[in-house]
Coordinates of C-alpha atoms in Angstrom, one line a residue:
M292 CA 0.0 -0.1 0.0
G293 CA 1.4 3.5 -0.8
L294 CA 1.4 6.6 1.4
K295 CA -2.0 8.0 2.1
P296 CA -2.6 11.5 0.8
T297 CA -1.7 14.6 2.8
V298 CA -4.5 16.8 3.9
A299 CA -4.3 20.5 4.9
F300 CA -7.1 22.4 6.7
N301 CA -8.2 25.9 6.2
H302 CA -10.4 26.8 9.2
L303 CA -13.0 29.7 8.9
G304 CA -15.6 31.0 11.4
C305 CA -16.5 30.5 15.0
E306 CA -15.2 28.2 17.9
K307 CA -17.9 25.6 17.2
N308 CA -16.5 25.2 13.8
R309 CA -12.9 24.9 15.2
V310 CA -14.1 22.0 17.2
D311 CA -15.5 20.3 14.2
T312 CA -12.0 21.0 12.5
E313 CA -10.0 19.4 15.3
H314 CA -12.4 16.4 15.3
M315 CA -11.9 15.8 11.6
L316 CA -8.0 16.5 11.9
G317 CA -8.0 13.9 14.8
L318 CA -10.1 11.2 12.6
L319 CA -7.7 11.6 9.7
V320 CA -4.4 11.3 11.9
Q321 CA -6.0 8.3 13.5
A322 CA -6.5 6.8 10.1
G323 CA -3.0 7.2 9.1
Y324 CA -3.4 10.2 6.9
Q325 CA -0.5 12.8 6.7
V326 CA -1.8 16.3 8.0
D327 CA 0.2 19.4 6.9
A328 CA -0.2 23.1 7.8
N329 CA 1.1 24.0 4.3
E330 CA -1.7 24.0 1.7
E331 CA 0.7 24.1 -1.2
L332 CA 2.3 20.6 -0.2
A333 CA -1.1 19.0 0.5
D334 CA -3.0 16.7 -1.8
Y335 CA -6.4 17.8 -0.3
V336 CA -7.4 21.1 1.3
V337 CA -10.5 20.8 3.6
V338 CA -11.9 24.2 3.9
N339 CA -14.2 24.4 6.9
T340 CA -16.5 27.4 6.0
C341 CA -18.7 29.9 7.7
S342 CA -22.1 31.4 6.5
F343 CA -23.2 33.3 9.4
I344 CA -23.4 36.6 7.8
E345 CA -22.7 38.0 4.4
A346 CA -19.0 39.0 5.2
A347 CA -18.1 35.4 6.4
R348 CA -19.7 34.0 3.3
E349 CA -17.6 36.3 1.1
E350 CA -14.4 35.2 3.0
S351 CA -15.4 31.5 2.7
V352 CA -16.0 31.9 -1.1
R353 CA -12.9 34.0 -1.8
T354 CA -10.8 31.2 0.1
L355 CA -12.5 28.4 -2.1
V356 CA -11.9 30.6 -5.3
E357 CA -8.1 31.2 -4.5
L358 CA -7.6 27.4 -3.7
A359 CA -9.6 26.3 -7.0
A360 CA -7.4 28.9 -8.8
A361 CA -4.3 27.1 -7.3
Q362 CA -5.5 23.7 -8.8
K363 CA -6.0 22.2 -5.4
K364 CA -8.5 19.4 -4.6
V365 CA -10.9 21.1 -2.4
V366 CA -13.3 19.5 0.3
I367 CA -15.9 22.0 1.4
T368 CA -17.2 21.3 4.9
G369 CA -19.2 23.4 7.3
C370 CA -21.9 25.9 7.1
L371 CA -21.5 27.1 3.6
A372 CA -21.7 23.6 2.6
Q373 CA -24.8 23.2 4.6
H374 CA -26.4 26.3 3.5
F375 CA -25.6 26.0 -0.3
Q376 CA -25.6 22.3 -0.6
H377 CA -27.3 22.5 -4.1
E378 CA -25.1 25.1 -5.8
L379 CA -21.5 24.7 -4.6
L380 CA -20.2 21.7 -6.6
E381 CA -21.7 23.3 -9.7
E382 CA -20.2 26.6 -9.2
I383 CA -16.7 25.3 -7.9
P384 CA -15.7 22.4 -10.3
E385 CA -12.4 21.9 -8.5
A386 CA -14.4 20.8 -5.4
V387 CA -14.0 17.1 -5.2
A388 CA -16.5 16.8 -2.0
L389 CA -19.1 18.7 0.0
V390 CA -19.7 17.9 3.5
G391 CA -22.5 19.2 5.8
T392 CA -22.3 20.4 9.6
G393 CA -23.9 17.0 10.6
D394 CA -21.6 14.7 8.6
Y395 CA -17.9 15.9 9.5
N396 CA -17.4 12.7 11.4
R397 CA -17.4 10.9 8.0
I398 CA -14.3 12.8 6.7
V399 CA -12.2 9.7 6.4
E400 CA -14.8 8.0 4.2
V401 CA -15.0 11.3 2.0
I402 CA -11.1 11.4 1.3
E403 CA -11.3 7.4 0.5
R404 CA -14.2 7.9 -1.7
A405 CA -12.5 11.1 -3.5
E406 CA -9.2 9.1 -3.9
A407 CA -11.3 6.4 -5.7
G408 CA -12.5 9.2 -8.2
E409 CA -16.0 9.9 -6.8
R410 CA -17.3 13.3 -6.3
V411 CA -18.7 13.1 -2.9
K412 CA -21.7 14.9 -1.5
L413 CA -22.6 14.1 2.4
V414 CA -25.1 16.6 3.6
S415 CA -28.0 15.5 6.0
P416 CA -30.9 17.7 5.7
E417 CA -31.3 18.0 9.3
P418 CA -27.9 17.9 11.1
T419 CA -28.2 15.5 14.2
Y420 CA -24.6 14.4 15.0
I421 CA -22.5 15.6 18.0
A422 CA -19.1 14.3 18.8
D423 CA -18.4 13.0 22.2
E424 CA -15.2 12.4 24.2
T425 CA -14.6 9.2 22.2
V426 CA -14.1 10.9 18.9
P427 CA -10.3 11.7 18.6
R428 CA -9.5 15.5 18.4
Y429 CA -6.3 17.1 17.1
R430 CA -6.4 20.7 18.9
T431 CA -5.4 23.8 17.0
T432 CA -5.5 26.3 19.7
A433 CA -2.8 27.3 22.1
S434 CA -1.9 24.3 24.2
S435 CA -3.3 26.0 27.3
V436 CA -6.9 26.6 26.0
A437 CA -9.4 24.4 24.6
Y438 CA -13.0 24.8 23.7
L439 CA -15.4 22.3 25.2
R440 CA -18.7 21.9 23.3
V441 CA -21.7 21.1 25.6
A442 CA -24.4 21.2 22.8
E443 CA -24.9 21.9 19.2
G444 CA -27.8 23.6 17.4
C445 CA -30.4 25.8 18.6
D446 CA -34.2 25.8 19.3
Y447 CA -34.6 29.5 19.3
R448 CA -35.8 31.3 16.2
C449 CA -34.4 34.7 16.4
A450 CA -35.6 36.8 13.3
F451 CA -32.1 37.6 11.9
C452 CA -30.4 34.2 12.7
I453 CA -29.6 31.4 10.3
I454 CA -28.0 28.9 12.8
P455 CA -30.9 26.8 13.4
H456 CA -31.1 26.3 9.6
L457 CA -27.3 25.4 9.3
R458 CA -26.8 23.4 12.4
G459 CA -30.2 21.9 13.3
N460 CA -32.1 21.8 16.8
Q461 CA -30.2 21.9 20.1
R462 CA -28.9 18.5 21.1
S463 CA -26.9 18.4 24.4
R464 CA -24.3 16.0 25.5
P465 CA -24.6 14.0 28.7
I466 CA -23.0 15.5 31.8
E467 CA -20.8 12.4 32.2
S468 CA -19.5 12.8 28.6
I469 CA -18.6 16.6 29.1
V470 CA -16.8 15.9 32.3
A471 CA -15.0 12.9 31.0
E472 CA -13.6 15.1 28.0
A473 CA -12.7 17.8 30.5
H474 CA -10.5 15.6 32.3
Q475 CA -8.9 14.4 29.2
L476 CA -8.0 18.0 28.4
A477 CA -7.0 18.7 32.0
A478 CA -4.4 15.6 31.6
E479 CA -3.1 17.2 28.3
G480 CA -2.2 20.5 30.5
V481 CA -5.0 22.7 29.6
Q482 CA -5.3 25.6 31.9
E483 CA -8.6 27.1 30.6
L484 CA -11.7 25.4 29.2
V485 CA -14.2 27.5 27.4
L486 CA -17.7 25.9 27.4
I487 CA -19.4 26.5 24.0
S488 CA -22.7 25.9 22.4
Q489 CA -25.4 28.2 20.9
I490 CA -27.3 28.8 24.0
T491 CA -25.1 27.6 26.9
T492 CA -27.9 28.7 29.6
N493 CA -30.2 26.1 27.7
Y494 CA -27.8 23.3 28.3
G495 CA -29.7 19.9 29.0
L496 CA -33.1 21.2 28.1
D497 CA -33.7 18.7 25.3
R498 CA -31.8 15.7 27.2
Y499 CA -32.9 16.2 30.6
G500 CA -36.4 17.9 30.3
K501 CA -34.8 21.1 32.2
P502 CA -31.9 23.1 31.9
Q503 CA -28.9 21.5 33.6
L504 CA -26.1 24.2 33.3
A505 CA -25.7 24.7 37.2
E506 CA -25.4 20.9 37.6
L507 CA -22.8 20.8 35.0
L508 CA -20.7 23.8 36.2
R509 CA -20.8 21.9 39.6
A510 CA -19.6 18.6 38.2
L511 CA -16.8 20.6 36.3
G512 CA -15.6 22.0 39.6
E513 CA -14.0 18.6 40.1
V514 CA -11.9 18.8 37.0
D515 CA -8.1 20.0 37.5
V516 CA -8.4 23.0 35.5
P517 CA -7.8 26.4 36.9
W518 CA -10.2 28.3 34.5
I519 CA -13.6 27.4 33.1
R520 CA -15.3 30.1 31.3
M521 CA -18.7 30.0 29.7
H522 CA -19.8 31.5 26.4
Y523 CA -23.3 32.8 25.3
A524 CA -25.3 33.1 28.4
Y525 CA -28.8 34.0 27.4
P526 CA -30.3 36.4 30.2
T527 CA -33.6 34.2 30.8
G528 CA -31.3 31.2 31.6
L529 CA -29.1 33.0 34.4
T530 CA -31.4 31.7 36.9
P531 CA -30.5 31.7 40.7
A532 CA -29.2 28.3 40.7
V533 CA -26.9 29.1 37.7
I534 CA -25.7 32.3 39.5
A535 CA -25.2 30.2 42.7
A536 CA -23.1 27.6 40.8
I537 CA -20.8 30.1 39.3
R538 CA -20.3 31.7 42.8
D539 CA -19.7 28.4 44.5
T540 CA -17.4 26.6 41.9
P541 CA -13.8 28.1 42.4
N542 CA -12.6 27.3 38.9
V543 CA -15.8 28.6 37.0
L544 CA -15.0 32.3 36.1
P545 CA -17.6 34.9 36.9
Y546 CA -17.4 36.0 33.2
L547 CA -20.6 36.1 31.4
D548 CA -21.0 36.7 27.8
L549 CA -24.7 37.9 27.2
P550 CA -25.6 38.1 23.5
L551 CA -28.3 40.7 24.2
Q552 CA -28.7 41.9 20.6
H553 CA -30.7 45.2 21.7
S554 CA -32.3 47.0 24.6
H555 CA -35.5 48.4 23.1
P556 CA -38.4 46.2 23.6
E557 CA -39.9 47.0 20.1
V558 CA -36.7 45.9 18.3
L559 CA -36.4 42.8 20.5
R560 CA -39.9 41.7 19.6
A561 CA -39.1 42.4 15.9
M562 CA -36.0 40.2 16.5
N563 CA -38.4 37.6 17.8
R564 CA -36.9 37.9 21.3
P565 CA -39.9 39.5 23.1
W566 CA -39.2 38.0 26.4
Q567 CA -35.9 39.7 26.6
G568 CA -36.9 43.4 27.0
Q569 CA -38.5 42.9 30.1
V570 CA -35.5 41.1 31.8
N571 CA -32.5 42.9 30.5
D572 CA -32.0 45.4 33.3
D573 CA -33.4 43.0 36.1
V574 CA -30.8 40.3 35.1
I575 CA -28.0 42.7 34.9
H576 CA -28.6 44.0 38.2
R577 CA -28.9 40.5 39.6
I578 CA -25.7 39.4 38.3
K579 CA -23.9 42.3 39.8
D580 CA -25.6 41.8 43.3
A581 CA -24.7 38.3 43.4
L582 CA -21.3 38.3 41.6
P583 CA -19.8 41.8 42.4
E584 CA -16.6 40.7 40.4
A585 CA -18.6 39.7 37.3
V586 CA -17.2 40.4 33.9
L587 CA -19.9 41.2 31.4
R588 CA -19.4 41.1 27.6
T589 CA -22.2 41.5 25.2
T590 CA -23.0 42.1 21.5
F591 CA -25.5 44.3 19.8
I592 CA -27.0 44.5 16.4
V593 CA -27.7 48.0 15.1
G594 CA -29.6 49.0 12.1
F595 CA -32.0 46.1 12.5
P596 CA -35.2 46.7 10.0
G597 CA -37.3 49.4 11.7
E598 CA -34.9 50.6 14.2
T599 CA -35.5 54.3 14.7
E600 CA -33.0 56.9 16.0
A601 CA -35.2 56.7 19.1
H602 CA -34.7 53.0 19.5
F603 CA -30.7 53.5 18.9
E604 CA -30.6 56.3 21.5
H605 CA -32.2 53.8 23.9
L606 CA -29.6 51.3 23.0
L607 CA -26.9 54.0 23.6
A608 CA -28.2 54.8 26.8
F609 CA -28.3 51.2 28.0
V610 CA -24.8 50.7 27.2
E611 CA -23.8 53.9 29.0
R612 CA -25.9 52.8 32.1
H613 CA -24.7 49.4 32.5
R614 CA -20.9 50.0 31.8
F615 CA -20.1 46.7 30.2
D616 CA -16.7 45.3 30.3
H617 CA -16.6 44.4 26.5
V618 CA -19.0 45.3 23.9
G619 CA -19.2 43.9 20.3
V620 CA -21.3 45.8 17.7
F621 CA -22.5 44.4 14.4
G622 CA -24.5 46.1 11.5
F623 CA -27.5 44.1 10.7
S624 CA -27.0 41.6 7.9
P625 CA -29.9 40.6 5.8
E626 CA -29.8 36.8 5.8
E627 CA -31.8 34.6 3.2
D628 CA -34.0 32.0 4.8
T629 CA -34.5 34.1 8.0
P630 CA -37.7 36.2 8.7
A631 CA -35.7 39.4 8.9
Y632 CA -34.6 39.3 5.3
D633 CA -37.9 40.7 4.1
L634 CA -38.8 43.0 6.9
P635 CA -40.0 46.5 6.0
N636 CA -38.3 49.7 6.8
P637 CA -34.5 48.6 6.3
V638 CA -31.9 51.1 7.7
P639 CA -29.6 52.1 4.9
E640 CA -26.0 50.6 5.1
A641 CA -24.4 54.2 5.7
E642 CA -26.6 54.7 8.8
R643 CA -26.0 51.1 10.2
D644 CA -22.3 51.7 9.9
R645 CA -22.8 55.2 11.4
R646 CA -24.7 53.7 14.5
R647 CA -22.1 51.1 14.8
E648 CA -19.3 53.8 15.1
V649 CA -21.2 55.8 17.5
L650 CA -21.9 52.8 19.9
M651 CA -18.2 51.6 19.6
L652 CA -17.0 55.2 20.5
A653 CA -19.4 55.4 23.3
Q654 CA -18.0 52.0 24.8
Q655 CA -14.2 53.0 24.5
P656 CA -14.0 55.2 27.5
I657 CA -16.0 52.7 29.6
A658 CA -13.5 50.0 28.5
W659 CA -10.7 52.2 29.3
A660 CA -12.1 52.9 32.7
H661 CA -12.5 49.3 33.7
N662 CA -9.1 48.6 32.6
R663 CA -7.7 51.7 34.4
D664 CA -9.0 50.3 37.7
H665 CA -6.7 47.5 37.5
I666 CA -3.6 49.5 37.5
G667 CA -1.6 48.6 40.9
R668 CA -3.6 45.3 41.3
V669 CA -1.9 41.8 41.2
V670 CA -3.9 39.7 38.7
D671 CA -3.6 36.1 37.6
V672 CA -2.6 36.0 33.8
L673 CA -2.3 32.8 31.8
I674 CA 1.0 33.3 29.6
E675 CA 0.3 32.3 25.9
Q676 CA 3.1 33.7 24.0
E677 CA 6.8 34.8 24.4
N678 CA 8.8 37.3 22.4
P679 CA 12.5 36.5 23.2
A680 CA 13.6 39.5 21.3
T681 CA 11.7 42.0 23.7
G682 CA 11.7 39.9 26.7
M683 CA 8.0 40.5 26.9
A684 CA 5.3 37.7 27.4
I685 CA 1.8 38.0 26.3
G686 CA -1.0 36.4 28.1
R687 CA -4.7 37.1 29.4
S688 CA -6.2 37.7 32.7
A689 CA -9.5 36.1 33.7
R690 CA -11.2 39.1 32.2
F691 CA -10.2 38.5 28.7
A692 CA -11.7 35.6 26.6
P693 CA -9.4 34.2 24.2
E694 CA -9.6 35.8 20.6
V695 CA -12.2 38.4 21.4
D696 CA -11.0 40.5 24.3
G697 CA -7.8 42.2 25.1
L698 CA -4.3 40.8 26.0
V699 CA -1.9 41.4 28.9
Y700 CA 1.8 42.4 27.9
V701 CA 4.2 41.3 30.6
S702 CA 7.7 42.4 31.2
G703 CA 10.0 39.8 32.9
A704 CA 10.6 36.1 32.6
A705 CA 7.0 34.2 32.7
P706 CA 6.6 30.3 32.0
L707 CA 4.6 29.7 28.9
N708 CA 1.3 28.0 29.4
Q709 CA 1.2 28.8 33.0
I710 CA -0.8 31.2 35.2
V711 CA 1.3 33.6 36.9
P712 CA 0.6 36.6 39.0
V713 CA 1.2 40.2 37.4
T714 CA 1.4 43.5 38.8
I715 CA -0.6 45.7 36.3
T716 CA 1.3 49.0 35.7
A717 CA -0.6 50.5 32.8
A718 CA -3.6 50.3 30.8
D719 CA -5.1 51.3 27.3
T720 CA -8.5 51.0 26.0
Y721 CA -8.4 47.2 25.4
D722 CA -5.1 45.9 27.0
L723 CA -3.1 45.8 30.1
F724 CA 0.5 46.0 30.7
G725 CA 2.5 44.7 33.8
D726 CA 5.5 42.9 35.3
V727 CA 5.7 39.6 36.9
A728 CA 4.9 39.9 40.6
P729 CA 7.5 38.6 43.1
V730 CA 6.4 35.5 44.8
I731 CA 6.5 36.1 48.4
A732 CA 7.5 32.9 50.1
A733 CA 5.3 31.9 53.4
P734 CA 7.2 32.7 56.6
T735 CA 9.0 29.6 58.1
P736 CA 7.4 28.7 61.3
A737 CA 9.5 29.2 64.4
L738 CA 11.2 26.0 65.7
T739 CA 9.6 24.9 69.0
L740 CA 11.9 22.8 71.3
A741 CA 10.2 20.2 73.5
P742 CA 10.9 20.6 77.1

């Protein structure tokens, strides 16, 4: 038997896509395939695509066209493959295979069939698959951080969102499966686990008949990982039980990513999130009362169809009132196959851009003030990069999630992939700067001689 072909991966999109990529890599390596980071040297390039918004689709298509022009054998996987399963093989003749979001576990079979000369299309109409701890995984993130998927898909039907169409309804993994994978990752030296799903606060609803996030967090408290961070906490799911589990479980960070999307009840109703307008303020106050050290990140959509200047001013005041640690702002992107695509009273693109800029500018002094508050404090920092030329190390404090928040630039020797105490000496809008704090040894107890 000759050598198996070499496969390279081009990963696009979110951390859920990244986990899919890591499982595909793991399955191919387990099956004896060569994996190479260099696309030019690979026989096949698997492009794990994103189709969430127009800009993501454009990036995915641009990547596919460039690889096709280089005459690479392209395997298209992920959300774009699920979304445009009837068009892509026709439009990109160089593509040898198309694999949907619920079929990536069959990647070895796909390559084998492609090698035999078949043009493969594997796209389940309704994705139902979700990998568990038994599926091999070849991680692509920094060795100190891993994303841990607790559920896949979404049962909500927000008017602007295409995710249920691309990824199916919510399906949660058993608590035991998640904890087993967390132990595996801890044994690999991971210092931070980021729990991901579309709606993490709804974890377990489909499997257990009621949300089980509080129970999951407490179970993960037994895992030997210093930091556990949770992404995408919908406000209605932040029950007293969940907040208590965050407070009582030492390795669960009080970091909450709340995808609020808007503040005005009329806009939220149009977004098909009618329940949220009544709870936003109350939930934020409850979090801050119960978790005074809570770090709050959120995202907003501006320029949703029908959003008036008064609605936008309401959102602006909301941001200035609650003083979130981190805010992301997106201009509305009309997506086919979503109810919002045909809504009346669209906001012109130039006005969407203006509102986004105004909101981001309003957040900047708030973010800077939060960072300035840490000057003089000693904070734990997970060191992720070293720059021998400058003697600087780069990492993140618990306030900063990987890839979306700021960084901490550290002077002085600091061990890679370890959490070290750092004295913060300066701050700008998004990042912190500091020195490795001296470790003060505990005093030696006095020797007492027996009489």
